[in-house]
Tab-separated table of C-alpha atoms in Angstrom:
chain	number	residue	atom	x	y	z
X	1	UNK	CA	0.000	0.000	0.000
X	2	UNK	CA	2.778	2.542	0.927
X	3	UNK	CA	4.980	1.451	-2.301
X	4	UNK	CA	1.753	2.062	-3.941
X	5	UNK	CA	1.279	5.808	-2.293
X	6	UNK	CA	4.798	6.978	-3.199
X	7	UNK	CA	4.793	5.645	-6.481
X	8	UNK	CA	1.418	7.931	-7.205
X	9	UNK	CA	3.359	10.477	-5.628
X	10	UNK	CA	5.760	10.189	-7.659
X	11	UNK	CA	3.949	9.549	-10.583
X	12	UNK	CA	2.192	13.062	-9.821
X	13	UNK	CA	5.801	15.095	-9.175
X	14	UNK	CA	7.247	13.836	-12.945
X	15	UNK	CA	4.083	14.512	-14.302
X	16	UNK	CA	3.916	18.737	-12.947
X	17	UNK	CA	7.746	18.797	-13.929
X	18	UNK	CA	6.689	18.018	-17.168
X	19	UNK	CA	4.319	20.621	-17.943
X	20	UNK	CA	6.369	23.269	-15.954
X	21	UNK	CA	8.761	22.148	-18.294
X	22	UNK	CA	6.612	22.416	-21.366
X	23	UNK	CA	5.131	25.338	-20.554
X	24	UNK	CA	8.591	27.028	-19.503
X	25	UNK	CA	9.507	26.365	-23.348
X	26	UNK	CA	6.265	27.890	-24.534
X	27	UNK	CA	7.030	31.050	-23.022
X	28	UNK	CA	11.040	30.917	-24.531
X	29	UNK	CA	9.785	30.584	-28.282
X	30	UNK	CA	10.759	34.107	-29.459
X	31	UNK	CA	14.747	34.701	-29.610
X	32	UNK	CA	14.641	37.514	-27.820
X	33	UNK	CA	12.342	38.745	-24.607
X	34	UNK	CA	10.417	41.643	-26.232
X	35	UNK	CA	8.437	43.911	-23.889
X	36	UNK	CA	5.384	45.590	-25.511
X	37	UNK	CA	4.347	46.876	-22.469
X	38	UNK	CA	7.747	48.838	-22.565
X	39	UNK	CA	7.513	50.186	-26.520
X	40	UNK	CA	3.560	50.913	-26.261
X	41	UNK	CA	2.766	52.378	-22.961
X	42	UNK	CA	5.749	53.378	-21.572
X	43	UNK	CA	7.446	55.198	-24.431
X	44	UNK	CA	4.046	56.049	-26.486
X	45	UNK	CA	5.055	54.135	-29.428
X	46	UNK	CA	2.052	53.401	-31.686
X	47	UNK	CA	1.774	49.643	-33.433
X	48	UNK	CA	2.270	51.032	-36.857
X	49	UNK	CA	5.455	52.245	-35.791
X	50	UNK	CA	6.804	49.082	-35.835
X	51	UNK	CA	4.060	46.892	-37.660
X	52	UNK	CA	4.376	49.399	-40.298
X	53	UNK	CA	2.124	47.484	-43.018
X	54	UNK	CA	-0.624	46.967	-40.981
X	55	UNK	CA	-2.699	49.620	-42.951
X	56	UNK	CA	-0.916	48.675	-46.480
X	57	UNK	CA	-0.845	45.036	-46.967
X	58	UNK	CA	-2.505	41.769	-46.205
X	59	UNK	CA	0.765	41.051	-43.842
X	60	UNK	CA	1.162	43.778	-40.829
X	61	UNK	CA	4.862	42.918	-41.001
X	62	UNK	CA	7.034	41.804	-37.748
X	63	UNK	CA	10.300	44.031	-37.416
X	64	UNK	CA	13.118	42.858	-37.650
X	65	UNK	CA	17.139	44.807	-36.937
X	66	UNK	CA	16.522	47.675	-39.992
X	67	UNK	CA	13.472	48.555	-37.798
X	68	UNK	CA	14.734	48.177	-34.553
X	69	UNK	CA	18.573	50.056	-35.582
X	70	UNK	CA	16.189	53.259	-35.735
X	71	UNK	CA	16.446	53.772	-31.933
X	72	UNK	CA	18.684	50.709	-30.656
X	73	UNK	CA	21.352	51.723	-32.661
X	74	UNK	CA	23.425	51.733	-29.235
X	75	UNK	CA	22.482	50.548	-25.825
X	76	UNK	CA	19.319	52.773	-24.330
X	77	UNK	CA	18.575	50.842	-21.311
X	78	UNK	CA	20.882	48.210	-19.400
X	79	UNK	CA	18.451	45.007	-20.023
X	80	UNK	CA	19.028	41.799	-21.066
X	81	UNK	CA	16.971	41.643	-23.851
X	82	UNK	CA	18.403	44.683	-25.631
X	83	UNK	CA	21.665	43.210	-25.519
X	84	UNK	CA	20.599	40.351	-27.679
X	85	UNK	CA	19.068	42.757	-29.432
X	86	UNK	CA	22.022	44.492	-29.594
X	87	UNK	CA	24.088	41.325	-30.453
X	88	UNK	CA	22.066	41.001	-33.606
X	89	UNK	CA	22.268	44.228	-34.713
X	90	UNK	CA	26.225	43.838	-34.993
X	91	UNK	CA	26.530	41.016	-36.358
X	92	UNK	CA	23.714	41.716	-39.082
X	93	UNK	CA	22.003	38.964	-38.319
X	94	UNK	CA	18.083	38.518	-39.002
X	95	UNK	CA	15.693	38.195	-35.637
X	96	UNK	CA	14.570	34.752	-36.119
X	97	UNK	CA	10.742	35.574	-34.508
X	98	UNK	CA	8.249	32.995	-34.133
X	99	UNK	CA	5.178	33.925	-36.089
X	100	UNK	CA	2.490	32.934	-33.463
X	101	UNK	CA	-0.433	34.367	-35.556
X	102	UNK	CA	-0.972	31.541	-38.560
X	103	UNK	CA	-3.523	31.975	-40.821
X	104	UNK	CA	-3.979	28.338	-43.380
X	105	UNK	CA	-2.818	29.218	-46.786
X	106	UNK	CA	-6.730	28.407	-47.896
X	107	UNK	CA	-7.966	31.647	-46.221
X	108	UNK	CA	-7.062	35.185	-47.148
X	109	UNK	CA	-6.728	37.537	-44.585
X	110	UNK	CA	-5.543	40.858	-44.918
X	111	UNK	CA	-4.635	43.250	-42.811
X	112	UNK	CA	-5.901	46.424	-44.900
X	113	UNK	CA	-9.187	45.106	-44.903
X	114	UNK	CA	-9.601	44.881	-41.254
X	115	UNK	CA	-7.546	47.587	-40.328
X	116	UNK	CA	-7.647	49.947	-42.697
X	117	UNK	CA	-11.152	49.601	-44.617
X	118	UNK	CA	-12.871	48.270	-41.435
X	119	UNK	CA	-11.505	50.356	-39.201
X	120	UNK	CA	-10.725	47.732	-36.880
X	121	UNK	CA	-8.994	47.840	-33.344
X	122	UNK	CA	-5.890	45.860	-33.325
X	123	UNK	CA	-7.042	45.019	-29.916
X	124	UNK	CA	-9.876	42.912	-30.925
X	125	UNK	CA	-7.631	40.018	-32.582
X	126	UNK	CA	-4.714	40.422	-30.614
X	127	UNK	CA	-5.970	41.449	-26.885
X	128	UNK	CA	-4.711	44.323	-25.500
X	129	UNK	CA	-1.045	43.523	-26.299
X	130	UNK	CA	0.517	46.871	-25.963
X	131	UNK	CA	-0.216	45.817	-21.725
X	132	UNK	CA	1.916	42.600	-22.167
X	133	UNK	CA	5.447	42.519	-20.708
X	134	UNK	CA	6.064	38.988	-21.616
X	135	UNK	CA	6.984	38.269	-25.219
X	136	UNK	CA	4.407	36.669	-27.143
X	137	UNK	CA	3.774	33.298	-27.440
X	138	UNK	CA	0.273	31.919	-28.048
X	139	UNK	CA	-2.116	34.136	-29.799
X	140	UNK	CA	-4.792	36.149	-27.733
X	141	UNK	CA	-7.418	34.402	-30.180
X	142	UNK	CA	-7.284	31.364	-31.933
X	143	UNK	CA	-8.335	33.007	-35.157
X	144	UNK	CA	-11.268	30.030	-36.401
X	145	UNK	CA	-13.818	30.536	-38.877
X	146	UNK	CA	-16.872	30.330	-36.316
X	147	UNK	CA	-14.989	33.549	-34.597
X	148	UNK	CA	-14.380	35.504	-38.227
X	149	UNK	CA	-17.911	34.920	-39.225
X	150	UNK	CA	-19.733	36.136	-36.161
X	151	UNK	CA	-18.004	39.127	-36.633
X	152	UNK	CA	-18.452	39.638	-40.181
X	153	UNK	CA	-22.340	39.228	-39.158
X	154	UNK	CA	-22.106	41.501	-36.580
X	155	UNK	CA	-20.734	44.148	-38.973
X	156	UNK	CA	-23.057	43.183	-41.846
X	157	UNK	CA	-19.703	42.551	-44.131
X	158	UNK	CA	-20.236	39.177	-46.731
X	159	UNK	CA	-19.934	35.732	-45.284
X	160	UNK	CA	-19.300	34.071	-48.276
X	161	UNK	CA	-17.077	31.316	-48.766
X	162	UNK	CA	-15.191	33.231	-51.261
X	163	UNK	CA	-14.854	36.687	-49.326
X	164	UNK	CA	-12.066	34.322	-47.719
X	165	UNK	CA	-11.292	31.324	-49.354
X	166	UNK	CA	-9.260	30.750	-51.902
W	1	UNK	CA	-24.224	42.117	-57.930
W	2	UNK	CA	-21.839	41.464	-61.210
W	3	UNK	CA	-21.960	38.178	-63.057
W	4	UNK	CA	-18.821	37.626	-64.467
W	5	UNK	CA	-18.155	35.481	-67.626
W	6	UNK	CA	-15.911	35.040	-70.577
W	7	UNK	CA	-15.803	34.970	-73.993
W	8	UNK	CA	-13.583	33.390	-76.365
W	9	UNK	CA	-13.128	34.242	-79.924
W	10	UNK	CA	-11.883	30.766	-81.521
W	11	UNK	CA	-11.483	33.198	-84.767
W	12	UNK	CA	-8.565	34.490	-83.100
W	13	UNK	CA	-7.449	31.213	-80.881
W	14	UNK	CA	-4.320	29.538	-82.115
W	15	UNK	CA	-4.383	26.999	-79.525
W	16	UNK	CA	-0.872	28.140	-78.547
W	17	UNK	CA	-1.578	26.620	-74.580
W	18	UNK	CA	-0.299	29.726	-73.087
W	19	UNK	CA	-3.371	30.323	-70.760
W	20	UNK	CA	-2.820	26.786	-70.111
W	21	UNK	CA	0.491	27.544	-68.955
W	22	UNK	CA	-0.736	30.589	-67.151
W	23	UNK	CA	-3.985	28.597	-65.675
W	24	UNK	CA	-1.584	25.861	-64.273
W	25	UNK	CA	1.148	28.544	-62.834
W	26	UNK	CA	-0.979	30.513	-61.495
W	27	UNK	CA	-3.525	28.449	-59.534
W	28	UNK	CA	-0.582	25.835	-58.156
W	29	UNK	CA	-2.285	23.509	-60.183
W	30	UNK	CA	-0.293	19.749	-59.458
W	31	UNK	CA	1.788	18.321	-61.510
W	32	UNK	CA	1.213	14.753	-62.514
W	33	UNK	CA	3.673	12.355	-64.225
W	34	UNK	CA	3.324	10.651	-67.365
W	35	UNK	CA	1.527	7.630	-65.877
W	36	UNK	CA	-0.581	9.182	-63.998
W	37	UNK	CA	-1.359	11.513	-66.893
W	38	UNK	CA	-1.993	8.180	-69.166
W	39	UNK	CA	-4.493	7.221	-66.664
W	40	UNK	CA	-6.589	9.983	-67.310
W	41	UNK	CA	-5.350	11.753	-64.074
W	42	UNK	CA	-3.915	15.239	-65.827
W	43	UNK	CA	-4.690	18.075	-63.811
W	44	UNK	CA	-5.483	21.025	-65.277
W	45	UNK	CA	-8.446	23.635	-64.810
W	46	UNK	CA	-7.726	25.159	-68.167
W	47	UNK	CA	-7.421	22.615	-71.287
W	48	UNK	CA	-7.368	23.169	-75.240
W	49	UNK	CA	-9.793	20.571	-76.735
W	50	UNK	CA	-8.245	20.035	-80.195
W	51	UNK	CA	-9.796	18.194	-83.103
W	52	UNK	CA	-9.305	17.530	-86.343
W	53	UNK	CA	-11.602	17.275	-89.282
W	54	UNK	CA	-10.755	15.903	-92.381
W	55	UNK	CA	-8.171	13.043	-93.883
W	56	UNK	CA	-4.334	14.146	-94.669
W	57	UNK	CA	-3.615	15.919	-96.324
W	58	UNK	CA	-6.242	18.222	-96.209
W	59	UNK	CA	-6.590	18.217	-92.494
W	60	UNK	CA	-8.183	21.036	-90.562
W	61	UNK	CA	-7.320	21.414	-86.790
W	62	UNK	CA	-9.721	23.403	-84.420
W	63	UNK	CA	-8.852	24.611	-81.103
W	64	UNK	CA	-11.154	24.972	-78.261
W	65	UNK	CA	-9.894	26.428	-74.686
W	66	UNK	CA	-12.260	24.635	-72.001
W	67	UNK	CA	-12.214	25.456	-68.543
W	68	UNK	CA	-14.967	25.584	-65.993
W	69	UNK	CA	-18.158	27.616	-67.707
W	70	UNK	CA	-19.429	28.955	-64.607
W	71	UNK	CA	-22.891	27.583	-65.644
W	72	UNK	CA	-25.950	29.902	-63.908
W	73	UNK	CA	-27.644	26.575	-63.527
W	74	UNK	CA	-24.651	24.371	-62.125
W	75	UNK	CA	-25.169	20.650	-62.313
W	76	UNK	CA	-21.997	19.820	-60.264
W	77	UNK	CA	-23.397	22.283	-57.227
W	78	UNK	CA	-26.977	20.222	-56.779
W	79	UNK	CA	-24.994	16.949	-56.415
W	80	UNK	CA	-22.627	18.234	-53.599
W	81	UNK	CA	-23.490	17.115	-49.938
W	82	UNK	CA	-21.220	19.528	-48.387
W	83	UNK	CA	-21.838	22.339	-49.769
W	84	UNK	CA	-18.173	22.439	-50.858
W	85	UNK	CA	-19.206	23.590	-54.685
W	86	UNK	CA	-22.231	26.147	-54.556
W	87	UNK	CA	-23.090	29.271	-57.349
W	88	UNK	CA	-21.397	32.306	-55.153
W	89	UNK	CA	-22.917	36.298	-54.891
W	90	UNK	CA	-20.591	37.180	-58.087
W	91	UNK	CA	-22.134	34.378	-60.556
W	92	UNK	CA	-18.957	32.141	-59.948
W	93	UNK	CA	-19.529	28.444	-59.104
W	94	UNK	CA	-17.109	28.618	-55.918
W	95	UNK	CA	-14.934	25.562	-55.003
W	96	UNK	CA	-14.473	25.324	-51.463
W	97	UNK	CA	-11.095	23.384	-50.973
W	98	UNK	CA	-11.125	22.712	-47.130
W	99	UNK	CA	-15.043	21.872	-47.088
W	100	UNK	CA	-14.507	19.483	-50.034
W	101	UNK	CA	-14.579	15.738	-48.161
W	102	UNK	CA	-13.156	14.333	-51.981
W	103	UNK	CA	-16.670	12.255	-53.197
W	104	UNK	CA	-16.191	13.293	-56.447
W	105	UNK	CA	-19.785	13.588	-57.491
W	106	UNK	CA	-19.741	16.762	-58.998
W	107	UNK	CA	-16.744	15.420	-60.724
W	108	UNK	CA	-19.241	12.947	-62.382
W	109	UNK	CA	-22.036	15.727	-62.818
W	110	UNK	CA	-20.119	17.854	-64.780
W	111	UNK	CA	-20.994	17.847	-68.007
W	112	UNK	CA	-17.970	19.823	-69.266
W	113	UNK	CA	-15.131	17.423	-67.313
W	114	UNK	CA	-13.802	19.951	-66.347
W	115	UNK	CA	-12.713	19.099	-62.711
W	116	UNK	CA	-10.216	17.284	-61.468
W	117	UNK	CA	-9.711	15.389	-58.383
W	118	UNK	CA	-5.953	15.427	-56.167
W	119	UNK	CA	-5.083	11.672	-56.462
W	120	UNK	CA	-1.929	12.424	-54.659
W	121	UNK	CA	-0.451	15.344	-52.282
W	122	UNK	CA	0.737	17.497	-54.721
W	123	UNK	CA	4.426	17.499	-55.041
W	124	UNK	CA	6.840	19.830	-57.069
W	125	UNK	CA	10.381	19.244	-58.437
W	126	UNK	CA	12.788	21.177	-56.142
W	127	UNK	CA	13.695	24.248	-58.427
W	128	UNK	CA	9.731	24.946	-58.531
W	129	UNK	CA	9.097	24.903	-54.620
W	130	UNK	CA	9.464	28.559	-54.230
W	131	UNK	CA	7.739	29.325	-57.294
W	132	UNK	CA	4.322	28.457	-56.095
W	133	UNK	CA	2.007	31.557	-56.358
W	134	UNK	CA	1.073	32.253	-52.426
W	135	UNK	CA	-1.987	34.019	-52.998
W	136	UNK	CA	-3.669	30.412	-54.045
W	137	UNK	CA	-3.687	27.087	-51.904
W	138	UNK	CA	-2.124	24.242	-52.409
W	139	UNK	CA	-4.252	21.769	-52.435
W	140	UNK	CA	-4.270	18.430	-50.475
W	141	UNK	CA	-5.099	15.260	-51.745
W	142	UNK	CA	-8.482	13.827	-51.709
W	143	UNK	CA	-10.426	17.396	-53.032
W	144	UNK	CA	-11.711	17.840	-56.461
W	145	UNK	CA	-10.585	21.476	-57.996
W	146	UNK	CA	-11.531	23.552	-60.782
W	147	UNK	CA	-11.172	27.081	-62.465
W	148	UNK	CA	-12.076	29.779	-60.069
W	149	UNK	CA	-11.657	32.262	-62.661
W	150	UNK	CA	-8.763	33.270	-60.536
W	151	UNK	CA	-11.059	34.445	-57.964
W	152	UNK	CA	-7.678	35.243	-55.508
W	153	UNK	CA	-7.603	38.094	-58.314
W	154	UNK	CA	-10.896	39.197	-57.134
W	155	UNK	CA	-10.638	39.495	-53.588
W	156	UNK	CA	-7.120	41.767	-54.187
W	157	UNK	CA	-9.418	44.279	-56.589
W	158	UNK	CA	-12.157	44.627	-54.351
W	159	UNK	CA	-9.480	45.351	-51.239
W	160	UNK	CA	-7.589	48.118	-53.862
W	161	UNK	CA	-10.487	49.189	-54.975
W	162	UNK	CA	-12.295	50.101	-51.473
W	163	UNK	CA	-8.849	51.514	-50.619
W	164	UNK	CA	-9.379	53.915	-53.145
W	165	UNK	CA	-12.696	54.586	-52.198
W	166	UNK	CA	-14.420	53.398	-55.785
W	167	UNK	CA	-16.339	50.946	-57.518
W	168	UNK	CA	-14.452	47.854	-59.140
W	169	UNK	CA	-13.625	49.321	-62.300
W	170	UNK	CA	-13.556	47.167	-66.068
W	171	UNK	CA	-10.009	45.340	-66.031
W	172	UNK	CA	-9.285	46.094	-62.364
W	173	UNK	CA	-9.968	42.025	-62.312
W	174	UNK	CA	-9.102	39.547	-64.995
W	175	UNK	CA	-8.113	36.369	-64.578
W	176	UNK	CA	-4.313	34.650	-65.706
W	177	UNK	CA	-5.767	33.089	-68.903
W	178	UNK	CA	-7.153	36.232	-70.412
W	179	UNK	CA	-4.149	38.007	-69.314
W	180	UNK	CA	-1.813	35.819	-71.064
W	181	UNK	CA	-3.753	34.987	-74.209
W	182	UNK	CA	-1.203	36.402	-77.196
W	183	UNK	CA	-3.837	36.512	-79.487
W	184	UNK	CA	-6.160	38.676	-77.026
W	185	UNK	CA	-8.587	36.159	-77.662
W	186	UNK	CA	-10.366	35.670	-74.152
W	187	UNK	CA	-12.698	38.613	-72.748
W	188	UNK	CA	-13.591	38.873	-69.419
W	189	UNK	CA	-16.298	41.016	-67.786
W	190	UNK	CA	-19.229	41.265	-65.977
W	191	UNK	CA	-22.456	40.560	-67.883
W	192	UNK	CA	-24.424	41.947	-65.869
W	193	UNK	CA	-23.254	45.203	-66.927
W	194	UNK	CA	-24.724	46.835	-70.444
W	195	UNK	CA	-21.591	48.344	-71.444
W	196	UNK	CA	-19.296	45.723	-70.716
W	197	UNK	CA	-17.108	44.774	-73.975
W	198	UNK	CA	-18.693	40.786	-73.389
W	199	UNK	CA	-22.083	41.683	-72.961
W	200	UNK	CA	-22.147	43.105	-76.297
W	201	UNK	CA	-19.857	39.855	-77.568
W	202	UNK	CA	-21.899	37.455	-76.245
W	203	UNK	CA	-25.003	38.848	-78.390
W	204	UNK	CA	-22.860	38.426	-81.950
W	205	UNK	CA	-24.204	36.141	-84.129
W	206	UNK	CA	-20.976	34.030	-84.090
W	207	UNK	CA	-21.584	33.317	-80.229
W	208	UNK	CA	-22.377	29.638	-79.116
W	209	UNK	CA	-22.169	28.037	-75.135
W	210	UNK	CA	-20.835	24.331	-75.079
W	211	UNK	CA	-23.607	22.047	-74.782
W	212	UNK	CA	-26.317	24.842	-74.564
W	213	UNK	CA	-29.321	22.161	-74.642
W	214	UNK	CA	-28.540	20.930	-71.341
W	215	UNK	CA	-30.241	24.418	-69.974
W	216	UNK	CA	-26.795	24.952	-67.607
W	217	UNK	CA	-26.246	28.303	-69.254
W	218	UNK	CA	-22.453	28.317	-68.975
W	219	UNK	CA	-21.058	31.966	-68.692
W	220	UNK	CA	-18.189	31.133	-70.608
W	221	UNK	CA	-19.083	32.064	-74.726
W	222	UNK	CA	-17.187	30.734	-77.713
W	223	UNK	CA	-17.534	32.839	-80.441
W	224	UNK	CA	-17.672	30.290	-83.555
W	225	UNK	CA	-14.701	30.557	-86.322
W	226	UNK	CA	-15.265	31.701	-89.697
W	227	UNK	CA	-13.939	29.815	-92.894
């Protein structure tokens, strides 16, 4: 009976290291530990400032070191995640990001539409990110077609097959 | 709403293949090998139907582009139990890849043959991978696809078009094929609208639909050559 209770027990301890362990990695995808909550509310930066084809193309764009040289071109803080940042820069290297966001190649989304031509709040699909000090890695919404079409009710826009589909 | 439809002038079709090419480029349409092809497994949503009339060596060779003809009555749509194929808000019979569960009756309904079904995952040679067109799908295996009328192309006018704040304008959308054809010998419009250049086509005498007794109405016109 007692062999039993530890081995439960222990059962139970490998099975919480496990998911600390998974979920530790979930929160390490991106390369480096970007702080929205820093850019956006801190130091007034807007999203376009960074995301600057939100309002142009179907991609918003994620920034990468030509973006980021504008005002890291040397060190403006002492953290540790400039320093990567940093790191990168010299050594010309691209910021391999994790694109957390994936839309199936069989649906067209586009960021003008929504943003631009619907005058959508960022906020809506992606939460209020500019709060977040932890770098992102799980989307706010798991963008499914149940979710898109209430919406596109909601704000009388088509909900044909082929306003998305391709 | 627009309808939009084609027309093709056979007069001035050489049945050179290049909105074949274009078709098959442009959509990421699969690439099957010679065996496969043998087995009646080619896929292609645009295809030139060539015949030839006569004995050698007076032989006379016609060309005929076919691709899906957009009918206003679809056969193919009534047969689907998904819902996967169904006549869309812009007179185009839609293909929906991901709600396609592969049954292949519409396949069989179409009078036209003008679908084809993914026997395999679609694979391309090395050098090609990056050339695949990412405003389409790639399709998996086990759906049946057809010509869209490159309705990707659509959805990009509209966006520009509300971006500029006006309506969709004639030639803001036209699909690969008619972009392509050398000859100029596809048109592509809405027929809904009086003025359009293929409204006015499709009332020439010359102008014929494939299989018109069957009551489809196709929106795709062939206007008949002249000796």
């Amino acid at each position: 009976m007692k062999t039993k209770r530890i081995f439960l027990i222990g059962i139970l301890m490998l099975a919480s290291l496990a998911i600390a362990f998974v979920n530790a990695d979930k929160r390490n995808i991106q390369p480096i530990a970007y702080n929205h909550n820093k850019h956006v509310e801190e130091n007034d930066m807007e999203c376009l400032d960074c995301h600057v084809y939100a309002e142009e193309n179907a991609q918003a764009s994620i920034p990468n070191i030509e973006d980021c040289i504008v005002c890291h071109e040397e060190a403006v803080t002492e953290s540790e995640s400039e320093s990567t940042l940093l790191s990168y820069i010299q050594e010309n290297k691209v910021i391999p990001w994790r694109q957390v966001y994936v839309v199936p190649d069989y649906a067209y989304f586009s960021h003008r539409r929504h943003v631009k031509l619907g005058e959508l709040d960022c906020t809506i699909c992606h939460g209020d990110v500019g709060r977040f000090a932890e770098p992102i890695s799980e989307p706010f919404v798991e963008p499914v077609m149940d979710w898109c079409m209430d919406c596109h009710e909601e704000k009388n826009v088509s909900n044909d097959c082929y306003a998305c589909h391709r | 709403m627009p309808r939009w439809g084609m027309v093709i002038d056979l007069n001035k079709c050489t049945g050179c293949g290049e909105c074949v090419a274009a078709c098959k480029v442009e959509n990421n349409v699969a690439i099957v090998g010679p065996e496969e092809s043998a087995n009646e497994r080619t896929m292609l949503w645009m295809n030139i139907l060539t015949t030839y009339e006569g004995e050698y060596p007076d032989v006379k060779v016609r060309h005929m582009p076919m691709l899906c003809m957009h009918c206003e009555n679809p056969p193919c749509t009534k047969v689907c139990p998904v819902r996967a194929t169904y006549l869309n808000e812009d007179g185009i019979v839609a293909q929906v890849f991901p709600q396609c569960i592969g049954c292949r009756y519409c396949q069989a309904a179409c009078p036209y043959t003008v679908k084809s079904f993914n026997w395999y995952k679609p694979e391309w040679p090395e050098e090609m991978k990056k050339a695949v067109n990412p405003d389409v799908s790639v399709r998996p295996d086990g759906v049946v696809e057809k010509c869209t009328f490159c309705i990707h192309r659509l959805q990009k006018a509209k966006e520009q078009a509300a971006a500029e704040k006006r309506e969709l304008q004639p030639g803001d959308y036209i699909p690969a094929c008619v972009e392509c054809c050398p000859t100029k010998a596809i048109y592509f419009g809405d027929f809904d609208d009086p003025k359009s250049e293929v409204n006015k086509l499709k009332r020439n005498p010359r102008a014929f639909q494939v299989l018109e007794d069957l009551g489809t109405e196709p929106k795709v016109y062939y206007l008949s050559e002249v000796e």
